[in-house]
Short mmCIF file of C-alpha atoms and ligand atoms in Angstrom, two decimals:
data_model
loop_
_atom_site.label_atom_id
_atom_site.label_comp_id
_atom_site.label_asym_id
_atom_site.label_seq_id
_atom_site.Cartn_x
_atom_site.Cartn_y
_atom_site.Cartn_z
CA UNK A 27 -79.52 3.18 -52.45
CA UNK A 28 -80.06 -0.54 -54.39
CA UNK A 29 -83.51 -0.64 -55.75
CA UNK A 30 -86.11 -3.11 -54.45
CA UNK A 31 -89.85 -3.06 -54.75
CA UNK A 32 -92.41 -2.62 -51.59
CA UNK A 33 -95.41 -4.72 -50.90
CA UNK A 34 -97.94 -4.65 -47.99
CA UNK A 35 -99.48 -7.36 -47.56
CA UNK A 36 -102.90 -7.43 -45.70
CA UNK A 37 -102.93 -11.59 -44.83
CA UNK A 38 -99.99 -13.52 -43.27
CA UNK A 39 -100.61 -16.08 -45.77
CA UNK A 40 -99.41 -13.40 -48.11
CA UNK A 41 -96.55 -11.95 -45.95
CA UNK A 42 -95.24 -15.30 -45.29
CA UNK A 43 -95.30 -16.38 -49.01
CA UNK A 44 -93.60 -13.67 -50.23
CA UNK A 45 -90.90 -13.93 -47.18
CA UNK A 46 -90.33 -17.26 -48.39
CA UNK A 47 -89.70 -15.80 -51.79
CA UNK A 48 -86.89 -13.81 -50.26
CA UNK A 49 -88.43 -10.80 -48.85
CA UNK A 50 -87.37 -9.11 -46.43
CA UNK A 51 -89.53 -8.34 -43.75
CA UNK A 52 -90.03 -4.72 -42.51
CA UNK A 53 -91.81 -3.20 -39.60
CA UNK A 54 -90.59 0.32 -37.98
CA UNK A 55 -87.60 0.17 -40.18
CA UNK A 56 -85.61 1.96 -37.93
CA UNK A 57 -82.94 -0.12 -38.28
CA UNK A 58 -83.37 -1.53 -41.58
CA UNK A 59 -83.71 1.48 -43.74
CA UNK A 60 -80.89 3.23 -41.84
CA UNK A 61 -78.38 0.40 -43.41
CA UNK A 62 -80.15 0.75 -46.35
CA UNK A 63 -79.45 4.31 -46.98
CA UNK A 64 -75.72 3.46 -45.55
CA UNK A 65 -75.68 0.37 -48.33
CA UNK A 66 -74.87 -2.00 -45.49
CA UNK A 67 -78.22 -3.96 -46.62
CA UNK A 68 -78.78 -4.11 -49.82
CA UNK A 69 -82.73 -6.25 -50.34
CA UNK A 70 -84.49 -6.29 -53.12
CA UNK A 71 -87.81 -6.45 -51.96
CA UNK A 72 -89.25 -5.32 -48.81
CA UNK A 73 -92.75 -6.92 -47.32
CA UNK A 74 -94.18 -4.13 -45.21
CA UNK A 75 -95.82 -5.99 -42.38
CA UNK A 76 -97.84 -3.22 -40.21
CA UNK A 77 -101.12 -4.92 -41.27
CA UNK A 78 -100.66 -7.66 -40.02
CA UNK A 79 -102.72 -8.48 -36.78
CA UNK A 80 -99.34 -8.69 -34.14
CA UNK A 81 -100.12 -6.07 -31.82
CA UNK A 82 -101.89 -7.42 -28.60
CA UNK A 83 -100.23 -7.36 -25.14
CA UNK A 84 -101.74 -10.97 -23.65
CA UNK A 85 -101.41 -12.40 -20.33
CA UNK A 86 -100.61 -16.23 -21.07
CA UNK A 87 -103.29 -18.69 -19.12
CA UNK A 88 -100.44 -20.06 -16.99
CA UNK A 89 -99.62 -15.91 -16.07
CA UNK A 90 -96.78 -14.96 -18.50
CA UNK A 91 -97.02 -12.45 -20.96
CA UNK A 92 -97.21 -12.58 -24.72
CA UNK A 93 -96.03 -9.48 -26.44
CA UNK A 94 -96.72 -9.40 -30.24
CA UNK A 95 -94.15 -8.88 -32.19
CA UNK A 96 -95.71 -5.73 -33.87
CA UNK A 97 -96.50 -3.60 -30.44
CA UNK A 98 -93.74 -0.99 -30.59
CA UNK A 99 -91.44 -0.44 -27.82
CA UNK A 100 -93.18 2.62 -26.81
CA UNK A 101 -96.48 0.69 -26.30
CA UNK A 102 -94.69 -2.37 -24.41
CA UNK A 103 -92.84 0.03 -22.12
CA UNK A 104 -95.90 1.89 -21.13
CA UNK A 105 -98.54 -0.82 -20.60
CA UNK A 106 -100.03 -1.66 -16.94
CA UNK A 107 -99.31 -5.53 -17.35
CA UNK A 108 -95.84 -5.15 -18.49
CA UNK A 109 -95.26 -2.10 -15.85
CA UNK A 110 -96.63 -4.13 -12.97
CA UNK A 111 -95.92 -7.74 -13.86
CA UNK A 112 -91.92 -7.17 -15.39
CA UNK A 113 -90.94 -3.63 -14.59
CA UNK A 114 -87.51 -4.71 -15.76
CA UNK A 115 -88.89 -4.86 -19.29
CA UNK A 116 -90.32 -1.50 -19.35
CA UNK A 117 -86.96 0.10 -17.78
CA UNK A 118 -85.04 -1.38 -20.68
CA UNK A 119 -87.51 -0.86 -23.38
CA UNK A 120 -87.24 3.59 -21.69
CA UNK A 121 -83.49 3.52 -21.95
CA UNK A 122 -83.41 2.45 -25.27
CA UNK A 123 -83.26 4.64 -28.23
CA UNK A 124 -85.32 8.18 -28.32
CA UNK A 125 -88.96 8.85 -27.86
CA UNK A 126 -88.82 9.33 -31.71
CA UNK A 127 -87.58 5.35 -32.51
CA UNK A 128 -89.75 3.72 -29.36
CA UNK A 129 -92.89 5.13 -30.88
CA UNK A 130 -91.86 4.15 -34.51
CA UNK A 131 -89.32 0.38 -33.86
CA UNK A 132 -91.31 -2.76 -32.62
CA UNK A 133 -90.62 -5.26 -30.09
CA UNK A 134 -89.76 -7.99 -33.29
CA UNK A 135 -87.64 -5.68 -34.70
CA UNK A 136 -85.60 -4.18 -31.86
CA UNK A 137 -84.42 -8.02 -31.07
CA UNK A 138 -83.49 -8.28 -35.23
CA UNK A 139 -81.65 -5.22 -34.72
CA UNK A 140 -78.13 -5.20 -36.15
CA UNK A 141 -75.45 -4.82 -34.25
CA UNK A 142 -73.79 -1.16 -33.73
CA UNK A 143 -70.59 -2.27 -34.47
CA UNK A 144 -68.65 0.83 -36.88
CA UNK A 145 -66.76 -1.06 -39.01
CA UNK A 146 -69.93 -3.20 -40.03
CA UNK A 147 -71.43 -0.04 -40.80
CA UNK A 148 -68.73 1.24 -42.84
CA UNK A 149 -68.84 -0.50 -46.48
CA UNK A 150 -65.59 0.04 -46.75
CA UNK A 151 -64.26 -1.52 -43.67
CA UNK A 152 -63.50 -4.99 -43.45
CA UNK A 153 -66.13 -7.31 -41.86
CA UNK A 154 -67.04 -10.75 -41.23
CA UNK A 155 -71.09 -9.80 -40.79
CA UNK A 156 -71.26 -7.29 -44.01
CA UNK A 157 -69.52 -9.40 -46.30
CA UNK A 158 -68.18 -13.01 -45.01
CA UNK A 159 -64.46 -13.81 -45.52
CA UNK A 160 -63.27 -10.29 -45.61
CA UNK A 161 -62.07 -10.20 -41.99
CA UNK A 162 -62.81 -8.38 -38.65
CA UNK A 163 -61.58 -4.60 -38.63
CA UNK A 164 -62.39 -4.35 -35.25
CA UNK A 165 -59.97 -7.17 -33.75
CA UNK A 166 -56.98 -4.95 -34.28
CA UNK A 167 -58.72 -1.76 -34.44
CA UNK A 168 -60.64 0.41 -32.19
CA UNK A 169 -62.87 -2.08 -30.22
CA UNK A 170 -63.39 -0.22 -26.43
CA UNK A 171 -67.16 -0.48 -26.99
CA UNK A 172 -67.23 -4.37 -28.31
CA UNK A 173 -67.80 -7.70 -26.48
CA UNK A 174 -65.73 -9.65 -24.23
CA UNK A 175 -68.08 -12.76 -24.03
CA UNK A 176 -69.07 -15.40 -26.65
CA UNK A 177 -66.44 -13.51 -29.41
CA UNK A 178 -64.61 -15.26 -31.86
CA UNK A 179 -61.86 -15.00 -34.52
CA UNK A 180 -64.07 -13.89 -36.65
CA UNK A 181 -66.50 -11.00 -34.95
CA UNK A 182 -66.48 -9.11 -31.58
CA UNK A 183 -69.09 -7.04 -32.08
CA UNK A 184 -71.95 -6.57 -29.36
CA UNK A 185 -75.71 -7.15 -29.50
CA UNK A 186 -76.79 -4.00 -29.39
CA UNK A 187 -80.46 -4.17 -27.91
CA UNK A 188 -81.68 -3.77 -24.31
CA UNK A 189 -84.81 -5.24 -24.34
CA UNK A 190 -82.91 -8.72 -25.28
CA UNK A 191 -81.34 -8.58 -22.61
CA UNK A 192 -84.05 -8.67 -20.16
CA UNK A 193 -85.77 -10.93 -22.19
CA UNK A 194 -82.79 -13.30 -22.19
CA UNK A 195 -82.95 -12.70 -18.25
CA UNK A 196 -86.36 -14.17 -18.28
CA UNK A 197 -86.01 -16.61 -20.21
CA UNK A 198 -88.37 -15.63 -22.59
CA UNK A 199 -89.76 -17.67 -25.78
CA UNK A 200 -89.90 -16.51 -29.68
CA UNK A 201 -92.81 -17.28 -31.39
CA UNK A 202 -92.15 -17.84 -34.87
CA UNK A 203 -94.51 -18.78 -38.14
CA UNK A 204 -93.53 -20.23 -41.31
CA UNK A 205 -94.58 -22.07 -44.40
CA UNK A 206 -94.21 -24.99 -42.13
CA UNK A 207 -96.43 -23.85 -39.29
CA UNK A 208 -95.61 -22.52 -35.84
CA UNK A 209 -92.64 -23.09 -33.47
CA UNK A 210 -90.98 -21.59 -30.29
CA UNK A 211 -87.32 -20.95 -29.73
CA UNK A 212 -85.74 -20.06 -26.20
CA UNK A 213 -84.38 -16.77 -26.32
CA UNK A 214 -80.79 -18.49 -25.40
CA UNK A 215 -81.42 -20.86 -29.06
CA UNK A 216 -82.70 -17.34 -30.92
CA UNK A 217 -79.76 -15.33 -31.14
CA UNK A 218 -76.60 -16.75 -32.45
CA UNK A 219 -73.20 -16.57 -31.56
CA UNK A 220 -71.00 -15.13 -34.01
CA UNK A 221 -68.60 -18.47 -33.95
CA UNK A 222 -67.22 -18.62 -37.98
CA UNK A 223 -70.61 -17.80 -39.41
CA UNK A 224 -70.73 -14.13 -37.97
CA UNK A 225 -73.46 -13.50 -40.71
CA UNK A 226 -76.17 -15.41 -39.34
CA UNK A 227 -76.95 -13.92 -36.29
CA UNK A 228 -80.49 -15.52 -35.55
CA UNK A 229 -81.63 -19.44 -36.10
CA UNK A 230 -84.33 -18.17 -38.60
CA UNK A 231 -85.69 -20.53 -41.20
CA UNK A 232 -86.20 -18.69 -44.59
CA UNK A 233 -89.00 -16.59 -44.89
CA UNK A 234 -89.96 -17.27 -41.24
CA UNK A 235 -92.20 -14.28 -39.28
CA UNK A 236 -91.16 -13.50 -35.65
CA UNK A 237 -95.35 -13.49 -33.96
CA UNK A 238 -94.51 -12.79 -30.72
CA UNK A 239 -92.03 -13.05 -27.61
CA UNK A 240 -93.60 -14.87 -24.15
CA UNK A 241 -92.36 -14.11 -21.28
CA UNK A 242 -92.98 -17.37 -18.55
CA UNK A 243 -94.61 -16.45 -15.57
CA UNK A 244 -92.16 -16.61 -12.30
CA UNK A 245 -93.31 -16.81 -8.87
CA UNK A 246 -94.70 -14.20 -6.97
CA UNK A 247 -93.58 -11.52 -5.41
CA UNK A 248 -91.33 -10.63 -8.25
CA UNK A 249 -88.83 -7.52 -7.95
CA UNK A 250 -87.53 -6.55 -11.12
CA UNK A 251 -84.98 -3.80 -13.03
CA UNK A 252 -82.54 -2.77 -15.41
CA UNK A 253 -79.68 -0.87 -14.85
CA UNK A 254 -77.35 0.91 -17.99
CA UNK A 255 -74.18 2.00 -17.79
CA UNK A 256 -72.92 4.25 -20.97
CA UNK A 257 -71.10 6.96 -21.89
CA UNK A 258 -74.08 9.55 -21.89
CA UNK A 259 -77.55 9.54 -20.35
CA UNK A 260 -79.68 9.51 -22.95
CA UNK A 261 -79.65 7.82 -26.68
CA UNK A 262 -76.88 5.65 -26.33
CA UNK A 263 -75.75 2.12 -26.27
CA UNK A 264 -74.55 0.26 -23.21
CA UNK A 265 -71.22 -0.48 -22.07
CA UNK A 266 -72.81 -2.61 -19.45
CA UNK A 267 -75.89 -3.45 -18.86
CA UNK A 268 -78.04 -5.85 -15.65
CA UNK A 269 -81.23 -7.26 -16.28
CA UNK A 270 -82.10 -8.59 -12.50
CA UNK A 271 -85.09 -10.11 -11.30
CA UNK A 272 -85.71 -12.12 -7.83
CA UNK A 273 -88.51 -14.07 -5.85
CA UNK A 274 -87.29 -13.69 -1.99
CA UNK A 275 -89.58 -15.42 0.07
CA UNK A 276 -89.02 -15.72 4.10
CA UNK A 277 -86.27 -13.96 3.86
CA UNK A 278 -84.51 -16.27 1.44
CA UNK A 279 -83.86 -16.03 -2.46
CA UNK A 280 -85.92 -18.60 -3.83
CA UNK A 281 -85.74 -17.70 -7.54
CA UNK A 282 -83.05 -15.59 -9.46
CA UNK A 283 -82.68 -14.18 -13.26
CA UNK A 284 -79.75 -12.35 -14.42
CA UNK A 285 -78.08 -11.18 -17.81
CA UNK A 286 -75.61 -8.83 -18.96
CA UNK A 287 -75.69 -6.50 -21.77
CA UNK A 288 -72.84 -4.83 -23.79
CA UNK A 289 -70.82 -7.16 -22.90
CA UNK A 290 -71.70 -10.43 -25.30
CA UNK A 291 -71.99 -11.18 -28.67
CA UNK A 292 -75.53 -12.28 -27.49
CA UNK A 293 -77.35 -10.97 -24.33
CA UNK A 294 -75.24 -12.81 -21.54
CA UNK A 295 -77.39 -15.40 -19.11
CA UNK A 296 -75.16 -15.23 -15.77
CA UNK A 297 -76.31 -18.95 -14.54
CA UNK A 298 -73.41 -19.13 -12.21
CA UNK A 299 -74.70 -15.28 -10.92
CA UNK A 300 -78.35 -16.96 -10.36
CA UNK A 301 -76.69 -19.59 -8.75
CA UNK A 302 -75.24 -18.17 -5.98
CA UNK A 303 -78.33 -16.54 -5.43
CA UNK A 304 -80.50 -19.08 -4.64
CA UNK A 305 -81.19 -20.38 -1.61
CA UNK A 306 -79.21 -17.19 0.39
CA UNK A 307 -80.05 -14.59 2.71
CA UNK A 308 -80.26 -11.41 0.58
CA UNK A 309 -77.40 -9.41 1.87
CA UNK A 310 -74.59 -6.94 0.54
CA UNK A 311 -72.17 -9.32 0.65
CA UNK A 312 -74.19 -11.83 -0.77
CA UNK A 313 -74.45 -9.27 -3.79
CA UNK A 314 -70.75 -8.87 -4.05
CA UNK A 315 -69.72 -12.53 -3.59
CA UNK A 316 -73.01 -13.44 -6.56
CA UNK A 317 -71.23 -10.55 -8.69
CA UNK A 318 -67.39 -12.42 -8.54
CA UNK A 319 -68.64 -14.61 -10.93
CA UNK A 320 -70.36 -12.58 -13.64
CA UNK A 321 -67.19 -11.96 -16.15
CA UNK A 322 -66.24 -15.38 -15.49
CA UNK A 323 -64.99 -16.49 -19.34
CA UNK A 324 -64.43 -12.52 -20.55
CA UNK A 325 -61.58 -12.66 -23.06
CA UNK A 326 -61.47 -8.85 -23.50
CA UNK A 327 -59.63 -6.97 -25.98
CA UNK A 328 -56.87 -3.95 -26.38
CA UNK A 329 -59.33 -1.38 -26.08
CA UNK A 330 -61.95 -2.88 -23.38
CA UNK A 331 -60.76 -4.32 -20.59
CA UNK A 332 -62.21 -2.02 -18.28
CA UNK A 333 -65.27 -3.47 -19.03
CA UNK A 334 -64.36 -6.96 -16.71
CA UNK A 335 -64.35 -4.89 -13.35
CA UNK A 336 -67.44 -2.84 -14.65
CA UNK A 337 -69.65 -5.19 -15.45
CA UNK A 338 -68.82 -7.00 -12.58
CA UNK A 339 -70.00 -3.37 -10.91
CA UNK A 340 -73.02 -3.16 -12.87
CA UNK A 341 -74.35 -6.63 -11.53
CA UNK A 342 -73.61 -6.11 -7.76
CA UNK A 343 -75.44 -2.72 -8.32
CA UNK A 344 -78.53 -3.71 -9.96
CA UNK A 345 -78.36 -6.97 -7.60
CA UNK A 346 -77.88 -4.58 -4.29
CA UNK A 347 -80.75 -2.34 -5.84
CA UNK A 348 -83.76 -4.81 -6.98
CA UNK A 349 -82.94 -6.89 -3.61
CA UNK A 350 -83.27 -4.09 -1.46
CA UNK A 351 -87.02 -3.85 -2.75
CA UNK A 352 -87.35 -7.40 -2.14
FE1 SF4 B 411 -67.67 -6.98 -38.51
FE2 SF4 B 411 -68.02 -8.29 -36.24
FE3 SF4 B 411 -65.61 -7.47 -36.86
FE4 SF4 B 411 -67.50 -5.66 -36.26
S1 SF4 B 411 -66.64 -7.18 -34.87
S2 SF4 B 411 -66.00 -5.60 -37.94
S3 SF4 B 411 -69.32 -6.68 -37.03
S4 SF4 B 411 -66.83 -8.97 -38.02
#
């Protein structure tokens, strides 16, 4: 493993300087020290930031919710706001990972994750991400689990997390703190498309602290859920993914948020999906006709073109299943 040194620092005053120094931040590190070990990420100082005071669940005054960006996915998935106001959070947060990770990664650092792509993890592979200019092994290699939306020349791989995805769905906000003072991104302006720059994969200033992620409030009743489709039931990526969530009101869809995962180089928004939601009768074929539309784009590769008609599957599934609640 490189050597680095370790600080924790007890003040965000002192996290933040020394992230602007070129620390790199570290929570759970179940991610980070994995690629470390693998010599995927090599840092050379790490700024331990469990001290600091990110771990409140808050509902917003306008009725969203705030999640800090230290509360670990364990926490999220199991509290009575997020349960009852955005069940589709908590299902994706549970079908993530193991027990072991959830109670050890946080919510900032599961939508930093890396993606799971193998040739990124192997330092001997070529790869875009790892080390820019060296080319894409998995373009002409073995690519059945990568993306077939928002891929370029350069990279294919997936986003790997499934709370993203449901935050993309929601149209969640990143709160972010720098030497400069606060901001907030859109989750759609957060996470980067690979494009030729596969290596930045989030619009991060330097030394800039993810606070929190909010979560707008929608209008009530809400029916929400997440639906995974993989290879195995339990600690394992997604080929597909649906993040659904719908406001029918006299008998009509008023509101609609949907996003794919496993599918996109980012978590996909499915505005055309939403779309033909709105304003219909809730009905199976209503679901169907919504779902045409959701691999609209897909430019799918040797090994993955199954994954057009599935996640067009996937999305008339979770659609059939959260409306029939509604
Ligand atoms: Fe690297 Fe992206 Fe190609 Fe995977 S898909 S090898 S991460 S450049």
């Amino acid at each position: 493993m490189h050597p680095f040194t370790y600080i924790k620092p007890s003040s965000t005053r002192e996290a933040l300087g020394a992230g602007r120094r070129g620390g790199r931040y570290v929570a759970g590190g179940t991610t980070l020290v994995d690629l470390m070990r693998e010599t995927v990420e090599r840092p050379d100082k790490l700024v331990d930031i469990n001290d600091l005071p990110l771990r409140e669940i808050t509902v917003t005054p306008r009725g969203g919710l705030r999640i800090g960006a230290l509360v670990t996915m364990a926490a999220a998935a199991a509290h009575p706001k997020v349960r009852t106001m955005f069940p589709v959070i908590s299902e994706a947060l549970e079908l993530s990972a193991s027990a072991q990770l959830r109670n050890m990664a946080t919510i900032g650092g599961n939508i930093m994750q890396r993606t799971r792509c193998t040739y990124f993890r192997d330092v001997t592979a070529a790869c875009n991400k790892r080390d820019p200019g060296t080319g894409c092994g998995a373009r002409e290699g073995f690519n059945r689990t990568h993306a077939i939306l928002g891929t370029s020349a350069d990279c294919v791989a997936t986003h790997p997390s499934d709370v993203a995805v449901a935050f993309a769905a929601l149209e969640a906000r990143v709160h972010l703190l720098g030497a400069d003072g606060s901001r907030t991104l859109a989750f759609s302006d957060f996470l980067l498309r690979p494009g030729s720059t596969p290596h930045r994969e989030q619009a991060l200033r330097r030394g800039e602290l993810i606070t929190g992620v909010e979560v707008p409030a929608l209008p009530r009743p809400l029916v929400s859920g997440y639906l995974k489709v993989r290879d195995r039931q339990s600690y394992e990526f997604a080929l597909t993914s649906a993040a659904v969530a719908l406001h029918v009101k006299g008998g009509i869809v008023r509101e609609a948020r949907v996003a794919a995962g496993g599918v996109g180089t980012v978590p996909w928004k499915l505005s055309a999906v939403e779309r033909a939601l709105v304003g219909e009768r809730p009905s199976d074929r209503l679901w169907a006709k919504a779902a045409g539309s959701a691999a609209d784009g897909a430019r799918p590769l040797r090994h993955n073109k199954f994954k057009v008609e599935l996640l067009r599957r996937t999305i008339e599934r979770q659609l059939r299943t959260v409306g029939g609640d509604a």
